[in-house]
Amino acid sequence: MHGQHARPTSTLSSPASAAARTPPPVQGGARHSRRGRITGRLRRRILAYRAVEFLSTHIPDHSGPGEECLLLVHVRQVVGQVHYRVCTHCAQGVITAMTLDERFRSTGLGTRALSHLRSRHPGLAWRSTLSMRITRDLLRRMRIPTVTADPHCPHAGRATV
């Protein structure tokens, strides 16, 4: 019996009696408990900033030249889209649609996507045609004015990208 000589011979300290004396672990411990609301929000925000990539695509013959889409991709899955039109002759950009998965709302991903558009197309004046409650606050924070009609650029007949 290898290693038996180092163990005490008392029956009071045997492993079976030690397990009988110690109370079972408490089930409401913090180690495996559900994360709180603030911790979960912070975790989603970090995930949105670290693991989401932006891919820009041109939409051919969708609603005219200059129509593009910014895809927000997380682990080979599209979690959001921003549809927009750009006219370099007028130096204006119009955001026509914006979608974002429910789990990525309130994480700052919308702000990051619009900031990405501004940095990708510098010098453009941005407007929006969106009037949904979810996007209205975001556009107000980003200082992007909302227009009531869907304005088409006079250069829409030509390629403007």
mmCIF file of N, CA and C in Angstrom, residues 76-148:
data_model
loop_
_atom_site.group_PDB
_atom_site.id
_atom_site.type_symbol
_atom_site.label_atom_id
_atom_site.label_comp_id
_atom_site.label_asym_id
_atom_site.label_seq_id
_atom_site.Cartn_x
_atom_site.Cartn_y
_atom_site.Cartn_z
ATOM 1 N N ARG A 76 -19.572 34.510 -38.183
ATOM 2 C CA ARG A 76 -20.191 34.091 -39.442
ATOM 3 C C ARG A 76 -21.708 34.200 -39.439
ATOM 4 N N GLN A 77 -22.258 35.058 -38.620
ATOM 5 C CA GLN A 77 -23.699 35.266 -38.571
ATOM 6 C C GLN A 77 -23.964 36.767 -38.615
ATOM 7 N N VAL A 78 -24.869 37.197 -39.495
ATOM 8 C CA VAL A 78 -25.213 38.611 -39.607
ATOM 9 C C VAL A 78 -26.126 38.967 -38.444
ATOM 10 N N VAL A 79 -25.675 39.906 -37.608
ATOM 11 C CA VAL A 79 -26.456 40.323 -36.442
ATOM 12 C C VAL A 79 -27.043 41.715 -36.619
ATOM 13 N N GLY A 80 -26.719 42.374 -37.722
ATOM 14 C CA GLY A 80 -27.283 43.688 -37.985
ATOM 15 C C GLY A 80 -26.952 44.165 -39.380
ATOM 16 N N GLN A 81 -27.752 45.129 -39.867
ATOM 17 C CA GLN A 81 -27.537 45.701 -41.192
ATOM 18 C C GLN A 81 -27.864 47.181 -41.153
ATOM 19 N N VAL A 82 -27.116 47.952 -41.913
ATOM 20 C CA VAL A 82 -27.412 49.368 -42.109
ATOM 21 C C VAL A 82 -27.424 49.607 -43.613
ATOM 22 N N HIS A 83 -28.596 49.931 -44.159
ATOM 23 C CA HIS A 83 -28.732 50.243 -45.578
ATOM 24 C C HIS A 83 -28.596 51.749 -45.744
ATOM 25 N N TYR A 84 -27.831 52.156 -46.737
ATOM 26 C CA TYR A 84 -27.614 53.582 -46.941
ATOM 27 C C TYR A 84 -27.285 53.861 -48.398
ATOM 28 N N ARG A 85 -27.472 55.129 -48.784
ATOM 29 C CA ARG A 85 -27.107 55.599 -50.111
ATOM 30 C C ARG A 85 -26.068 56.693 -49.970
ATOM 31 N N VAL A 86 -25.114 56.720 -50.880
ATOM 32 C CA VAL A 86 -24.046 57.710 -50.854
ATOM 33 C C VAL A 86 -23.977 58.383 -52.214
ATOM 34 N N CYS A 87 -23.892 59.709 -52.207
ATOM 35 C CA CYS A 87 -23.657 60.471 -53.426
ATOM 36 C C CYS A 87 -22.456 61.368 -53.165
ATOM 37 N N THR A 88 -21.369 61.097 -53.846
ATOM 38 C CA THR A 88 -20.155 61.885 -53.639
ATOM 39 C C THR A 88 -20.253 63.251 -54.303
ATOM 40 N N HIS A 89 -21.097 63.377 -55.359
ATOM 41 C CA HIS A 89 -21.262 64.672 -56.023
ATOM 42 C C HIS A 89 -21.966 65.664 -55.101
ATOM 43 N N CYS A 90 -22.986 65.216 -54.398
ATOM 44 C CA CYS A 90 -23.739 66.078 -53.468
ATOM 45 C C CYS A 90 -23.097 66.101 -52.084
ATOM 46 N N ALA A 91 -22.184 65.189 -51.832
ATOM 47 C CA ALA A 91 -21.539 65.026 -50.523
ATOM 48 C C ALA A 91 -22.576 64.751 -49.443
ATOM 49 N N GLN A 92 -23.502 63.825 -49.765
ATOM 50 C CA GLN A 92 -24.539 63.465 -48.803
ATOM 51 C C GLN A 92 -24.699 61.953 -48.740
ATOM 52 N N GLY A 93 -25.055 61.496 -47.555
ATOM 53 C CA GLY A 93 -25.372 60.099 -47.334
ATOM 54 C C GLY A 93 -26.714 60.009 -46.642
ATOM 55 N N VAL A 94 -27.526 59.022 -47.035
ATOM 56 C CA VAL A 94 -28.866 58.845 -46.464
ATOM 57 C C VAL A 94 -28.975 57.430 -45.928
ATOM 58 N N ILE A 95 -29.294 57.305 -44.654
ATOM 59 C CA ILE A 95 -29.515 55.998 -44.037
ATOM 60 C C ILE A 95 -30.968 55.627 -44.270
ATOM 61 N N THR A 96 -31.201 54.513 -44.967
ATOM 62 C CA THR A 96 -32.560 54.135 -45.339
ATOM 63 C C THR A 96 -33.138 53.027 -44.469
ATOM 64 N N ALA A 97 -32.320 52.187 -43.883
ATOM 65 C CA ALA A 97 -32.826 51.112 -43.030
ATOM 66 C C ALA A 97 -31.732 50.681 -42.070
ATOM 67 N N MET A 98 -32.167 50.230 -40.885
ATOM 68 C CA MET A 98 -31.207 49.755 -39.891
ATOM 69 C C MET A 98 -31.879 48.672 -39.058
ATOM 70 N N THR A 99 -31.223 47.514 -38.981
ATOM 71 C CA THR A 99 -31.719 46.422 -38.152
ATOM 72 C C THR A 99 -30.590 45.937 -37.260
ATOM 73 N N LEU A 100 -30.973 45.456 -36.081
ATOM 74 C CA LEU A 100 -30.000 44.955 -35.116
ATOM 75 C C LEU A 100 -30.671 43.872 -34.291
ATOM 76 N N ASP A 101 -29.965 42.754 -34.088
ATOM 77 C CA ASP A 101 -30.513 41.666 -33.275
ATOM 78 C C ASP A 101 -30.840 42.151 -31.867
ATOM 79 N N GLU A 102 -31.818 41.532 -31.269
ATOM 80 C CA GLU A 102 -32.280 41.925 -29.931
ATOM 81 C C GLU A 102 -31.166 41.823 -28.895
ATOM 82 N N ARG A 103 -30.335 40.805 -28.991
ATOM 83 C CA ARG A 103 -29.300 40.613 -27.966
ATOM 84 C C ARG A 103 -28.193 41.650 -28.039
ATOM 85 N N PHE A 104 -28.073 42.365 -29.180
ATOM 86 C CA PHE A 104 -27.038 43.377 -29.318
ATOM 87 C C PHE A 104 -27.567 44.797 -29.155
ATOM 88 N N ARG A 105 -28.827 44.934 -28.769
ATOM 89 C CA ARG A 105 -29.346 46.271 -28.500
ATOM 90 C C ARG A 105 -28.845 46.735 -27.142
ATOM 91 N N SER A 106 -28.682 48.007 -26.996
ATOM 92 C CA SER A 106 -28.170 48.634 -25.765
ATOM 93 C C SER A 106 -26.732 48.214 -25.459
ATOM 94 N N THR A 107 -25.970 47.916 -26.496
ATOM 95 C CA THR A 107 -24.563 47.572 -26.296
ATOM 96 C C THR A 107 -23.635 48.588 -26.939
ATOM 97 N N GLY A 108 -24.176 49.572 -27.629
ATOM 98 C CA GLY A 108 -23.354 50.557 -28.302
ATOM 99 C C GLY A 108 -22.980 50.157 -29.714
ATOM 100 N N LEU A 109 -23.510 49.037 -30.197
ATOM 101 C CA LEU A 109 -23.160 48.565 -31.532
ATOM 102 C C LEU A 109 -23.733 49.468 -32.619
ATOM 103 N N GLY A 110 -24.921 50.016 -32.411
ATOM 104 C CA GLY A 110 -25.500 50.938 -33.388
ATOM 105 C C GLY A 110 -24.667 52.199 -33.519
ATOM 106 N N THR A 111 -24.220 52.740 -32.396
ATOM 107 C CA THR A 111 -23.357 53.921 -32.402
ATOM 108 C C THR A 111 -22.045 53.617 -33.102
ATOM 109 N N ARG A 112 -21.515 52.446 -32.841
ATOM 110 C CA ARG A 112 -20.255 52.051 -33.472
ATOM 111 C C ARG A 112 -20.422 51.893 -34.975
ATOM 112 N N ALA A 113 -21.563 51.348 -35.426
ATOM 113 C CA ALA A 113 -21.802 51.160 -36.860
ATOM 114 C C ALA A 113 -21.922 52.505 -37.573
ATOM 115 N N LEU A 114 -22.656 53.457 -36.974
ATOM 116 C CA LEU A 114 -22.799 54.763 -37.608
ATOM 117 C C LEU A 114 -21.475 55.538 -37.582
ATOM 118 N N SER A 115 -20.695 55.376 -36.542
ATOM 119 C CA SER A 115 -19.373 55.998 -36.497
ATOM 120 C C SER A 115 -18.462 55.396 -37.564
ATOM 121 N N HIS A 116 -18.616 54.107 -37.803
ATOM 122 C CA HIS A 116 -17.838 53.448 -38.852
ATOM 123 C C HIS A 116 -18.194 54.021 -40.223
ATOM 124 N N LEU A 117 -19.498 54.268 -40.456
ATOM 125 C CA LEU A 117 -19.918 54.861 -41.729
ATOM 126 C C LEU A 117 -19.324 56.257 -41.894
ATOM 127 N N ARG A 118 -19.351 57.041 -40.826
ATOM 128 C CA ARG A 118 -18.797 58.392 -40.906
ATOM 129 C C ARG A 118 -17.296 58.372 -41.190
ATOM 130 N N SER A 119 -16.581 57.435 -40.603
ATOM 131 C CA SER A 119 -15.138 57.379 -40.844
ATOM 132 C C SER A 119 -14.824 56.789 -42.214
ATOM 133 N N ARG A 120 -15.693 55.924 -42.710
ATOM 134 C CA ARG A 120 -15.473 55.311 -44.019
ATOM 135 C C ARG A 120 -15.761 56.280 -45.153
ATOM 136 N N HIS A 121 -16.714 57.180 -44.934
ATOM 137 C CA HIS A 121 -17.085 58.186 -45.937
ATOM 138 C C HIS A 121 -16.931 59.573 -45.320
ATOM 139 N N PRO A 122 -15.709 60.057 -45.170
ATOM 140 C CA PRO A 122 -15.517 61.361 -44.528
ATOM 141 C C PRO A 122 -15.996 62.500 -45.437
ATOM 142 N N GLY A 123 -16.455 63.558 -44.809
ATOM 143 C CA GLY A 123 -16.889 64.732 -45.552
ATOM 144 C C GLY A 123 -18.316 64.681 -46.032
ATOM 145 N N LEU A 124 -19.053 63.615 -45.740
ATOM 146 C CA LEU A 124 -20.449 63.527 -46.158
ATOM 147 C C LEU A 124 -21.366 64.041 -45.053
ATOM 148 N N ALA A 125 -22.435 64.700 -45.448
ATOM 149 C CA ALA A 125 -23.476 65.107 -44.506
ATOM 150 C C ALA A 125 -24.506 63.984 -44.476
ATOM 151 N N TRP A 126 -24.727 63.412 -43.312
ATOM 152 C CA TRP A 126 -25.612 62.260 -43.179
ATOM 153 C C TRP A 126 -27.011 62.697 -42.777
ATOM 154 N N ARG A 127 -28.000 62.042 -43.357
ATOM 155 C CA ARG A 127 -29.408 62.200 -42.996
ATOM 156 C C ARG A 127 -30.014 60.812 -42.875
ATOM 157 N N SER A 128 -31.248 60.755 -42.401
ATOM 158 C CA SER A 128 -31.902 59.470 -42.230
ATOM 159 C C SER A 128 -33.369 59.572 -42.599
ATOM 160 N N THR A 129 -33.925 58.465 -43.055
ATOM 161 C CA THR A 129 -35.361 58.383 -43.331
ATOM 162 C C THR A 129 -36.062 57.526 -42.293
ATOM 163 N N LEU A 130 -35.360 57.105 -41.269
ATOM 164 C CA LEU A 130 -35.930 56.214 -40.257
ATOM 165 C C LEU A 130 -36.741 57.004 -39.245
ATOM 166 N N SER A 131 -37.868 56.440 -38.827
ATOM 167 C CA SER A 131 -38.695 57.110 -37.823
ATOM 168 C C SER A 131 -39.112 56.162 -36.704
ATOM 169 N N MET A 132 -38.517 54.992 -36.629
ATOM 170 C CA MET A 132 -38.854 54.052 -35.564
ATOM 171 C C MET A 132 -38.297 54.559 -34.236
ATOM 172 N N ARG A 133 -38.942 54.205 -33.157
ATOM 173 C CA ARG A 133 -38.554 54.676 -31.840
ATOM 174 C C ARG A 133 -37.157 54.190 -31.454
ATOM 175 N N ILE A 134 -36.817 52.984 -31.845
ATOM 176 C CA ILE A 134 -35.525 52.406 -31.485
ATOM 177 C C ILE A 134 -34.381 53.188 -32.126
ATOM 178 N N THR A 135 -34.541 53.575 -33.375
ATOM 179 C CA THR A 135 -33.467 54.271 -34.081
ATOM 180 C C THR A 135 -33.508 55.780 -33.874
ATOM 181 N N ARG A 136 -34.655 56.307 -33.487
ATOM 182 C CA ARG A 136 -34.787 57.754 -33.334
ATOM 183 C C ARG A 136 -33.823 58.301 -32.282
ATOM 184 N N ASP A 137 -33.716 57.632 -31.134
ATOM 185 C CA ASP A 137 -32.805 58.077 -30.075
ATOM 186 C C ASP A 137 -31.344 57.967 -30.504
ATOM 187 N N LEU A 138 -31.021 56.892 -31.201
ATOM 188 C CA LEU A 138 -29.649 56.709 -31.685
ATOM 189 C C LEU A 138 -29.274 57.821 -32.655
ATOM 190 N N LEU A 139 -30.165 58.139 -33.584
ATOM 191 C CA LEU A 139 -29.878 59.180 -34.562
ATOM 192 C C LEU A 139 -29.783 60.553 -33.902
ATOM 193 N N ARG A 140 -30.572 60.774 -32.882
ATOM 194 C CA ARG A 140 -30.490 62.050 -32.155
ATOM 195 C C ARG A 140 -29.142 62.169 -31.437
ATOM 196 N N ARG A 141 -28.695 61.076 -30.817
ATOM 197 C CA ARG A 141 -27.387 61.101 -30.146
ATOM 198 C C ARG A 141 -26.248 61.305 -31.127
ATOM 199 N N MET A 142 -26.366 60.750 -32.308
ATOM 200 C CA MET A 142 -25.319 60.864 -33.319
ATOM 201 C C MET A 142 -25.454 62.148 -34.138
ATOM 202 N N ARG A 143 -26.464 62.954 -33.851
ATOM 203 C CA ARG A 143 -26.726 64.224 -34.541
ATOM 204 C C ARG A 143 -26.911 64.026 -36.047
ATOM 205 N N ILE A 144 -27.738 63.042 -36.374
ATOM 206 C CA ILE A 144 -28.102 62.784 -37.762
ATOM 207 C C ILE A 144 -29.563 63.201 -37.920
ATOM 208 N N PRO A 145 -29.843 64.243 -38.718
ATOM 209 C CA PRO A 145 -31.223 64.705 -38.857
ATOM 210 C C PRO A 145 -32.084 63.713 -39.623
ATOM 211 N N THR A 146 -33.361 63.695 -39.288
ATOM 212 C CA THR A 146 -34.321 62.823 -39.951
ATOM 213 C C THR A 146 -35.121 63.639 -40.955
ATOM 214 N N VAL A 147 -35.255 63.120 -42.173
ATOM 215 C CA VAL A 147 -36.061 63.773 -43.200
ATOM 216 C C VAL A 147 -37.347 62.979 -43.366
ATOM 217 N N THR A 148 -38.436 63.651 -43.695
ATOM 218 C CA THR A 148 -39.736 62.982 -43.767
ATOM 219 C C THR A 148 -39.889 62.162 -45.040
#
